[in-house]
């Protein structure tokens, strides 16, 4: 039995890996204080990494295809 994955599998795997990293990694615990934006900045950084990484993976796929 042979499993054939096309070139489209690589950007999908990259997207799933990035999403898994962003959602499944624990967030840092708040240190206290009313103006502690550490969690918000961490969530924004993770969202930016997922967005840029996913777009780059699909751009490479589109250029190679």
Coordinates of N, CA and C in Angstrom, one line a residue:
X1 N 0.8 -1.2 0.0 CA 0.0 0.0 0.0 C 0.9 1.2 0.0
X2 N 0.6 2.1 -0.9 CA 1.4 3.3 -1.0 C 0.6 4.6 -0.7
X3 N 1.1 5.4 0.1 CA 0.4 6.7 0.4 C 1.2 7.8 -0.4
X4 N 0.5 8.5 -1.2 CA 1.1 9.5 -2.0 C 0.6 10.9 -1.5
X5 N 1.5 11.7 -1.0 CA 1.1 13.1 -0.6 C 1.7 14.0 -1.7
X6 N 0.9 14.9 -2.1 CA 1.3 15.9 -3.1 C 2.1 17.0 -2.5
X7 N 2.5 17.9 -3.3 CA 3.2 19.1 -2.7 C 2.4 19.9 -1.8
X8 N 1.1 19.9 -2.0 CA 0.2 20.6 -1.1 C 0.2 20.2 0.3
X9 N 0.7 19.0 0.6 CA 0.8 18.5 2.0 C 1.8 19.3 2.9
X10 N 2.8 19.8 2.3 CA 3.8 20.5 3.1 C 3.3 21.8 3.7
X11 N 2.6 22.7 2.9 CA 2.1 23.9 3.5 C 1.0 23.6 4.5
X12 N 0.2 22.5 4.3 CA -0.8 22.2 5.2 C -0.2 21.7 6.5
X13 N 0.8 20.9 6.4 CA 1.5 20.5 7.7 C 2.2 21.6 8.4
X14 N 2.7 22.6 7.7 CA 3.3 23.7 8.3 C 2.3 24.6 9.0
X15 N 1.1 24.8 8.3 CA 0.0 25.5 8.9 C -0.5 24.8 10.2
X16 N -0.7 23.5 10.1 CA -1.2 22.8 11.3 C -0.2 22.9 12.4
X17 N 1.1 22.8 12.1 CA 2.2 22.8 13.1 C 2.2 24.2 13.8
X18 N 2.1 25.2 13.0 CA 2.1 26.6 13.6 C 0.8 26.8 14.4
X19 N -0.3 26.4 14.0 CA -1.5 26.5 14.7 C -1.5 25.7 16.0
X20 N -0.9 24.5 16.0 CA -0.8 23.7 17.2 C 0.2 24.4 18.2
X21 N 1.2 25.0 17.7 CA 2.2 25.7 18.6 C 1.5 26.9 19.2
X22 N 0.7 27.6 18.4 CA 0.1 28.9 18.9 C -1.0 28.6 20.0
X23 N -1.8 27.5 19.7 CA -2.9 27.2 20.6 C -2.6 26.3 21.7
X24 N -1.7 25.4 21.6 CA -1.4 24.3 22.6 C -0.3 24.7 23.5
X25 N 0.6 25.6 23.2 CA 1.6 25.9 24.1 C 1.0 26.8 25.3
X26 N 1.4 26.5 26.5 CA 0.8 27.3 27.6 C 1.2 28.8 27.5
X27 N 0.3 29.6 27.9 CA 0.6 31.0 28.0 C 1.3 31.3 29.3
X28 N 2.2 32.3 29.3 CA 2.8 32.7 30.6 C 1.8 33.2 31.6
X29 N 2.1 32.9 32.9 CA 1.2 33.3 33.9 C 1.4 34.8 34.2
X30 N 0.3 35.5 34.4 CA 0.4 36.9 34.7 C 1.2 37.2 36.0
X31 N 2.0 38.2 35.9 CA 2.8 38.6 37.1 C 2.1 39.5 38.1
X32 N 0.9 39.9 37.7 CA 0.1 40.8 38.6 C 0.1 42.2 38.1
X33 N -0.8 43.0 38.6 CA -0.9 44.4 38.3 C -2.0 44.6 37.3
X34 N -2.5 45.8 37.3 CA -3.6 46.1 36.4 C -3.2 46.3 34.9
X35 N -1.9 46.7 34.8 CA -1.4 47.0 33.4 C -0.4 46.0 32.9
X36 N -0.6 44.8 33.2 CA 0.2 43.7 32.8 C -0.3 43.2 31.4
X37 N 0.4 43.6 30.4 CA 0.0 43.2 29.0 C 0.8 42.1 28.4
X38 N 1.5 41.4 29.3 CA 2.4 40.3 28.8 C 1.6 39.2 28.1
X39 N 0.4 38.8 28.6 CA -0.4 37.8 27.9 C -0.9 38.3 26.6
X40 N -1.3 39.5 26.5 CA -1.8 40.1 25.3 C -0.7 40.2 24.2
X41 N 0.5 40.6 24.6 CA 1.6 40.7 23.7 C 2.0 39.3 23.2
X42 N 2.0 38.4 24.1 CA 2.4 37.0 23.7 C 1.4 36.5 22.7
X43 N 0.1 36.7 22.9 CA -0.9 36.2 22.0 C -0.8 36.9 20.7
X44 N -0.5 38.2 20.7 CA -0.4 38.9 19.4 C 0.9 38.4 18.7
X45 N 2.0 38.2 19.4 CA 3.2 37.6 18.7 C 2.9 36.3 18.1
X46 N 2.2 35.4 18.8 CA 1.9 34.1 18.3 C 1.0 34.2 17.1
X47 N 0.0 35.1 17.1 CA -0.9 35.3 15.9 C -0.1 35.8 14.7
X48 N 0.9 36.7 15.0 CA 1.7 37.2 13.9 C 2.6 36.1 13.3
X49 N 3.2 35.3 14.1 CA 4.0 34.2 13.7 C 3.2 33.2 12.8
X50 N 2.0 32.9 13.3 CA 1.2 31.9 12.5 C 0.8 32.5 11.2
X51 N 0.4 33.8 11.2 CA 0.0 34.4 9.9 C 1.1 34.5 8.9
X52 N 2.3 35.0 9.4 CA 3.4 35.1 8.5 C 3.9 33.8 8.0
X53 N 4.0 32.8 8.9 CA 4.5 31.5 8.6 C 3.6 30.8 7.6
X54 N 2.3 30.9 7.8 CA 1.4 30.3 6.9 C 1.4 30.9 5.5
X55 N 1.5 32.2 5.5 CA 1.6 32.9 4.2 C 2.8 32.5 3.4
X56 N 4.0 32.5 4.2 CA 5.2 32.1 3.5 C 5.2 30.7 3.0
X57 N 4.6 29.8 3.8 CA 4.5 28.4 3.3 C 3.7 28.2 2.1
X58 N 2.6 28.9 2.0 CA 1.7 28.8 0.8 C 2.3 29.6 -0.4
X59 N 3.1 30.7 -0.1 CA 3.8 31.4 -1.2 C 4.8 30.5 -1.8
X60 N 5.6 29.8 -1.0 CA 6.6 28.9 -1.5 C 5.9 27.8 -2.3
X61 N 4.8 27.3 -1.8 CA 4.1 26.2 -2.5 C 3.6 26.7 -3.9
X62 N 3.1 28.0 -3.9 CA 2.6 28.5 -5.2 C 3.7 28.8 -6.2
X63 N 4.9 29.2 -5.7 CA 6.0 29.5 -6.6 C 6.7 28.2 -7.1
X64 N 6.7 27.1 -6.3 CA 7.3 25.9 -6.7 C 6.4 25.1 -7.6
X65 N 5.1 25.1 -7.4 CA 4.1 24.3 -8.1 C 4.2 24.6 -9.5

